[in-house]
mmCIF file of C-alpha atoms (C1' of nucleotides) in Angstrom:
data_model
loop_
_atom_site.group_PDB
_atom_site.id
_atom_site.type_symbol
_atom_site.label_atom_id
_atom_site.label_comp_id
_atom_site.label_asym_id
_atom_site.label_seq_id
_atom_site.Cartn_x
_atom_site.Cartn_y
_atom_site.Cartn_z
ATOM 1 C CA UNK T 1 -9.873 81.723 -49.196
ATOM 2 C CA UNK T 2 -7.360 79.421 -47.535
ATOM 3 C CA UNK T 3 -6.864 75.618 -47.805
ATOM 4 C CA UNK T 4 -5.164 72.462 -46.377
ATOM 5 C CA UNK T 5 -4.780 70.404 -49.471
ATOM 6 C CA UNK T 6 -1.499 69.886 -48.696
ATOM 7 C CA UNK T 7 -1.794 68.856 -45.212
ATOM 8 C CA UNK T 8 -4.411 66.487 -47.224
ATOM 9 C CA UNK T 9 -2.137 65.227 -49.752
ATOM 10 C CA UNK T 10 0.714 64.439 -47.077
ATOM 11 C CA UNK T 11 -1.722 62.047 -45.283
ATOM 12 C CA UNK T 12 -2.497 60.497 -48.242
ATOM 13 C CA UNK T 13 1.512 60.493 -49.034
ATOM 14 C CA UNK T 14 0.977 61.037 -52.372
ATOM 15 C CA UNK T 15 2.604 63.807 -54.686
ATOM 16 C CA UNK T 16 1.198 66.443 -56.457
ATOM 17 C CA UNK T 17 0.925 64.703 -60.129
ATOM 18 C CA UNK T 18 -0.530 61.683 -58.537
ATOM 19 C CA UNK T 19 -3.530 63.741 -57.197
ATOM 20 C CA UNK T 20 -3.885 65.660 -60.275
ATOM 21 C CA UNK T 21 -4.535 62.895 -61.890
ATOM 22 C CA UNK T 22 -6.478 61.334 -59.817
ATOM 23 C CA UNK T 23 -8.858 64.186 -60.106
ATOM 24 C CA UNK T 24 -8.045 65.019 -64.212
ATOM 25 C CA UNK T 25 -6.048 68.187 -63.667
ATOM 26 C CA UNK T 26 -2.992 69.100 -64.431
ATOM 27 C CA UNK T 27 -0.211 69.317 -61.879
ATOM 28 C CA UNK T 28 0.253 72.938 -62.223
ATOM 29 C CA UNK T 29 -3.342 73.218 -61.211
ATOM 30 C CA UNK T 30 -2.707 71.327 -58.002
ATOM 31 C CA UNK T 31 0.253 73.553 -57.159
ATOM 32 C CA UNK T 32 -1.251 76.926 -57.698
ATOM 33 C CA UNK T 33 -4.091 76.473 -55.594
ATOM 34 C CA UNK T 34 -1.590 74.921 -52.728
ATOM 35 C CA UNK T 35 0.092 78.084 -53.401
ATOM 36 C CA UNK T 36 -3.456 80.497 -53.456
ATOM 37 C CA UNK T 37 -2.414 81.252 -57.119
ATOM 38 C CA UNK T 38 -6.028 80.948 -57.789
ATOM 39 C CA UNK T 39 -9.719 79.792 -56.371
ATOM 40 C CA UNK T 40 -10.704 76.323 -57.910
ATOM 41 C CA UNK T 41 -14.151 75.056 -58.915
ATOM 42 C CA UNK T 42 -16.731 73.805 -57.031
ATOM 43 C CA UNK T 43 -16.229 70.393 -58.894
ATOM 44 C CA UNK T 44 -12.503 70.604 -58.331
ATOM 45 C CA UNK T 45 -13.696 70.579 -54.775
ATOM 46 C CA UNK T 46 -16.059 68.222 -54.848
ATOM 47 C CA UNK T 47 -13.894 65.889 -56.261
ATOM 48 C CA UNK T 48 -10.875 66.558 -54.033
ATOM 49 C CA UNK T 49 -13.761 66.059 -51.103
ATOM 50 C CA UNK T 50 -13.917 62.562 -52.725
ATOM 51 C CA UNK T 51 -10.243 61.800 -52.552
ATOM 52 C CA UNK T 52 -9.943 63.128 -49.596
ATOM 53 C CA UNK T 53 -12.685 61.442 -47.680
ATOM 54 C CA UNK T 54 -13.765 65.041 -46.210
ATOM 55 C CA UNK T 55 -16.206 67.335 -46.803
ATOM 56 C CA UNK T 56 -15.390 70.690 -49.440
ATOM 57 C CA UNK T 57 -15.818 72.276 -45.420
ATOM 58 C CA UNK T 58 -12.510 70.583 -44.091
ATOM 59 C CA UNK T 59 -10.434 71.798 -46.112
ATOM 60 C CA UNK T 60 -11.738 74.976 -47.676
ATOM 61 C CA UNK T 61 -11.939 78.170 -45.924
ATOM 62 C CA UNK T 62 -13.085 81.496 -46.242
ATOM 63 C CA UNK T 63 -10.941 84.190 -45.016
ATOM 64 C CA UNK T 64 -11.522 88.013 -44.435
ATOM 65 C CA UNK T 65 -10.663 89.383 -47.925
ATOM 66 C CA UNK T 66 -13.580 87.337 -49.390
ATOM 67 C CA UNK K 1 -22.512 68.593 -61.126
ATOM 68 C CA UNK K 2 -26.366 69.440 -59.615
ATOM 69 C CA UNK K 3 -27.155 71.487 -57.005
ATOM 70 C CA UNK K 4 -30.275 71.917 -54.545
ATOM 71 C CA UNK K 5 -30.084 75.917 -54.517
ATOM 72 C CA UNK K 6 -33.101 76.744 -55.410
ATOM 73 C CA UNK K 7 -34.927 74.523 -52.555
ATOM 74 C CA UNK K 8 -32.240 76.223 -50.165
ATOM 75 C CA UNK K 9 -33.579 79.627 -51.107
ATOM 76 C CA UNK K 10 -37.168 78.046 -50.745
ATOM 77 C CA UNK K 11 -36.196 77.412 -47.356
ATOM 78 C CA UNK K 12 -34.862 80.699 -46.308
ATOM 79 C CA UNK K 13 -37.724 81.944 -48.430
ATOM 80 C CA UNK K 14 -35.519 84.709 -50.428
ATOM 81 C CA UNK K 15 -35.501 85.517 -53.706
ATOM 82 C CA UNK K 16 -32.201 85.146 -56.219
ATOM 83 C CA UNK K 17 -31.940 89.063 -55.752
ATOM 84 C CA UNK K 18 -31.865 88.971 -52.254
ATOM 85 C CA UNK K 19 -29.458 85.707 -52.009
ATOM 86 C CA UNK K 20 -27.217 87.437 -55.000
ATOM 87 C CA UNK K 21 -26.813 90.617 -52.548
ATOM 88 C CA UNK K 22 -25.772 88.661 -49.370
ATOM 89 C CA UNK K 23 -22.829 86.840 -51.175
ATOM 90 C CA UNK K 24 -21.985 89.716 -53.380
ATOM 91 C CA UNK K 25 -23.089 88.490 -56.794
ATOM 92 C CA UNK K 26 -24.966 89.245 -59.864
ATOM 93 C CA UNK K 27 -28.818 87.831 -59.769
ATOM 94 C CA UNK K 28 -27.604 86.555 -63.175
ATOM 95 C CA UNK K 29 -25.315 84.462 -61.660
ATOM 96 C CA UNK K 30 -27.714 82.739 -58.956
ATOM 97 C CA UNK K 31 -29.973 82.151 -62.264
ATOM 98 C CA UNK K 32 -27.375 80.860 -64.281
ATOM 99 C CA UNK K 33 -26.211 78.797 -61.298
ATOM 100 C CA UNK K 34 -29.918 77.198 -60.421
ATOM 101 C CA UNK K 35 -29.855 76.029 -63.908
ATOM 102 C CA UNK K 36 -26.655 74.861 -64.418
ATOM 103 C CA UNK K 37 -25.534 77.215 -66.709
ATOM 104 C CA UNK K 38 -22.213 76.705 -65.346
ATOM 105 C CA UNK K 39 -20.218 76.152 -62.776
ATOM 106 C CA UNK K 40 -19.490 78.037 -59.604
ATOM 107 C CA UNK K 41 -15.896 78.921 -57.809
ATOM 108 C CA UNK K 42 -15.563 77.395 -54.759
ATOM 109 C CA UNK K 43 -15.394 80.969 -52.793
ATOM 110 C CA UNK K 44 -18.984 80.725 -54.082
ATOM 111 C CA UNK K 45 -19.774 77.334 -52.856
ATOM 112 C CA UNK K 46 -18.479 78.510 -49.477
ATOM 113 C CA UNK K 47 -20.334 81.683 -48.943
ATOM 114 C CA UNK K 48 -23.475 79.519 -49.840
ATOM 115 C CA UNK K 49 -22.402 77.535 -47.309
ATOM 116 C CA UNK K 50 -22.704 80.351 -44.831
ATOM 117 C CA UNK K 51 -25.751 81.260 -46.237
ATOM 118 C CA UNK K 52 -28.090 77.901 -46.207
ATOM 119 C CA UNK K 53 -25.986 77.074 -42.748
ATOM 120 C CA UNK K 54 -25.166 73.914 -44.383
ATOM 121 C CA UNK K 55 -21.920 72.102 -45.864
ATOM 122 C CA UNK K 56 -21.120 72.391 -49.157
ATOM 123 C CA UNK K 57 -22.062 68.867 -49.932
ATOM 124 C CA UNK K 58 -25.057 68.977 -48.947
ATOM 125 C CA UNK K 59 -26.499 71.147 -51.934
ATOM 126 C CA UNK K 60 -23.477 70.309 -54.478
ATOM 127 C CA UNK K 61 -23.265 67.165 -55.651
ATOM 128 C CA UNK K 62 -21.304 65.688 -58.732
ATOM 129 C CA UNK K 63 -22.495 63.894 -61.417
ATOM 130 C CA UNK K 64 -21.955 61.115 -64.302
ATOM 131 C CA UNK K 65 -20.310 63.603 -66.510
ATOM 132 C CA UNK K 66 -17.928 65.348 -63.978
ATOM 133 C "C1'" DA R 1 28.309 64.329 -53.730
ATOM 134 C "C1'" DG R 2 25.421 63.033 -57.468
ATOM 135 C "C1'" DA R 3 21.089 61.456 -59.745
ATOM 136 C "C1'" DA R 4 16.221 61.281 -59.749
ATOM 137 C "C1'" DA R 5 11.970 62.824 -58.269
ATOM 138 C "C1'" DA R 6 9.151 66.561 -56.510
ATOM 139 C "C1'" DT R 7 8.020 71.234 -56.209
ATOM 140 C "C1'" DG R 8 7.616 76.346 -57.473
ATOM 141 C "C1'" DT R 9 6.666 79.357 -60.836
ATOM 142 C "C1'" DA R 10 6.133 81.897 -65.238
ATOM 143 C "C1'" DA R 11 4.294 82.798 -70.026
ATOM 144 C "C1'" DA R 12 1.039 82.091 -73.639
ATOM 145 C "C1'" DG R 13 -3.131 80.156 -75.054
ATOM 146 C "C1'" DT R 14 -7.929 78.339 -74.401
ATOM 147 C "C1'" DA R 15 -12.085 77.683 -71.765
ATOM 148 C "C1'" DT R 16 -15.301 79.296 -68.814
ATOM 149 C "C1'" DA R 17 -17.174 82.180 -64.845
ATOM 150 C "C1'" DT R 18 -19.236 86.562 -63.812
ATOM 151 C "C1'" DT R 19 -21.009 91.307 -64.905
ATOM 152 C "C1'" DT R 20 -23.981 94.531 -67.020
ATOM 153 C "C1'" DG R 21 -27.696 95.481 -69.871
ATOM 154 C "C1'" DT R 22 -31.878 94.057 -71.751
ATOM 155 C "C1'" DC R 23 -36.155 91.807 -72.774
ATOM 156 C "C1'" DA R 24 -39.813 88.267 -72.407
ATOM 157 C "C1'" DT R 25 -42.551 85.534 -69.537
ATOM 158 C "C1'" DA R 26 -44.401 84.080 -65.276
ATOM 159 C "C1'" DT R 27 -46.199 84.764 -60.639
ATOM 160 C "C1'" DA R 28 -48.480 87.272 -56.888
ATOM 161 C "C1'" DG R 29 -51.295 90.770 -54.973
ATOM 162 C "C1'" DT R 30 -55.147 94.401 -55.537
ATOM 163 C "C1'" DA H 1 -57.620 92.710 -65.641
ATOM 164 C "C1'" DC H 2 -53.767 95.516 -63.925
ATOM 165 C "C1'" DT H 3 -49.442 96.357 -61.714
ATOM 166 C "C1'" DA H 4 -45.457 95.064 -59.489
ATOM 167 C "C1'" DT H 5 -42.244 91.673 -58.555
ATOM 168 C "C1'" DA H 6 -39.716 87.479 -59.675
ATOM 169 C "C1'" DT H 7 -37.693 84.445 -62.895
ATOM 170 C "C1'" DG H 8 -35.461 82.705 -67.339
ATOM 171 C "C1'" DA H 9 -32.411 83.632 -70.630
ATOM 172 C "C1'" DC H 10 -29.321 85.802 -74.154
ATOM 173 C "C1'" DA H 11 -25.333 88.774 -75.919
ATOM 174 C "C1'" DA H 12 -21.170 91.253 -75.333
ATOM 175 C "C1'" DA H 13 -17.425 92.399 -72.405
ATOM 176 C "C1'" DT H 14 -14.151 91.327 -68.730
ATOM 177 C "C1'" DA H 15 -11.958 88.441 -65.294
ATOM 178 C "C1'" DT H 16 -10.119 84.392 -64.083
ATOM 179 C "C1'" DA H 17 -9.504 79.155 -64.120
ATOM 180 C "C1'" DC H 18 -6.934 75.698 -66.304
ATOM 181 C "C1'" DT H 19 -3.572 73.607 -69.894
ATOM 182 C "C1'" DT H 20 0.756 73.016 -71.951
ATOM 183 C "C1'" DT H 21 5.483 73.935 -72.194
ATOM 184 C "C1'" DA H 22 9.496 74.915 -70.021
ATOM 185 C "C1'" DC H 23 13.020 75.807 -66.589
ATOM 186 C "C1'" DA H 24 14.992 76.528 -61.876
ATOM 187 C "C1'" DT H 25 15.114 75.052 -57.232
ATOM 188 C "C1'" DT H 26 14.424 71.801 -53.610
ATOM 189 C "C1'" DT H 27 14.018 67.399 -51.616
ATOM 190 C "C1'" DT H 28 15.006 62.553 -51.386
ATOM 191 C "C1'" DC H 29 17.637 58.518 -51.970
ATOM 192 C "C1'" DT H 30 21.908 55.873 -52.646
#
DNA sequence: AGAAAATGTAAAGTATATTTGTCATATAGT
DNA sequence: ACTATATGACAAATATACTTTACATTTTCT
């Protein structure tokens, strides 16, 4: 799976601590799944849909290794 | 978080076997998932999504408690 | 250049997703 | 009523998400 959260954060212009909080995770969280460290939760998702004004869709894809 | 799964599967008229085998999981783990047994990873969500032919959002929805 | 803020990452611990196996109950078809 | 199929659910084991702490590197600002 690939993702554009931080495409998503930059429009927003805010860090990575800001939206971990903004979504009650911690900012480690934030940057390993920027970095593909690890797949987050479906309510991770749905709440970074929420912040981000976007559907899970926009910013969450699947790619061939899954 | 609640989710609209098992109307999806109602749709597509499968059972949680058949839906477990096309995204390559456990028929547990559609059961668990219908009943909110706990959540799913977003990989999850998204082969779902290719599944029911809908977005995410549309059968994942947070709640109060999230 | 130098200081402050932001990011990348790693290790150890805790929480939780997912599997496999199993059994009980419900539903559907004959 | 009988049989087969589908569903609900639990327990133990394994995998992985997520937290906290901590430190190094990078970026940003003056």
């Amino acid at each position: 799976m690939e993702n554009t959260i931080k495409v998503e954060r930059a429009i927003l212009s805010i860090t990575q601590d800001e939206l971990a909080k903004k979504i009650g995770v911690s900012r480690q969280t934030i940057n390993s799944i920027e970095a593909n460290r690890y797949v987050p939760s479906t309510v991770l998702a749905l709440k970074l849909s929420e912040v981000f004004n976007k559907p899970v869709n926009a910013f969450f894809k699947l790619t061939e290794d899954d």
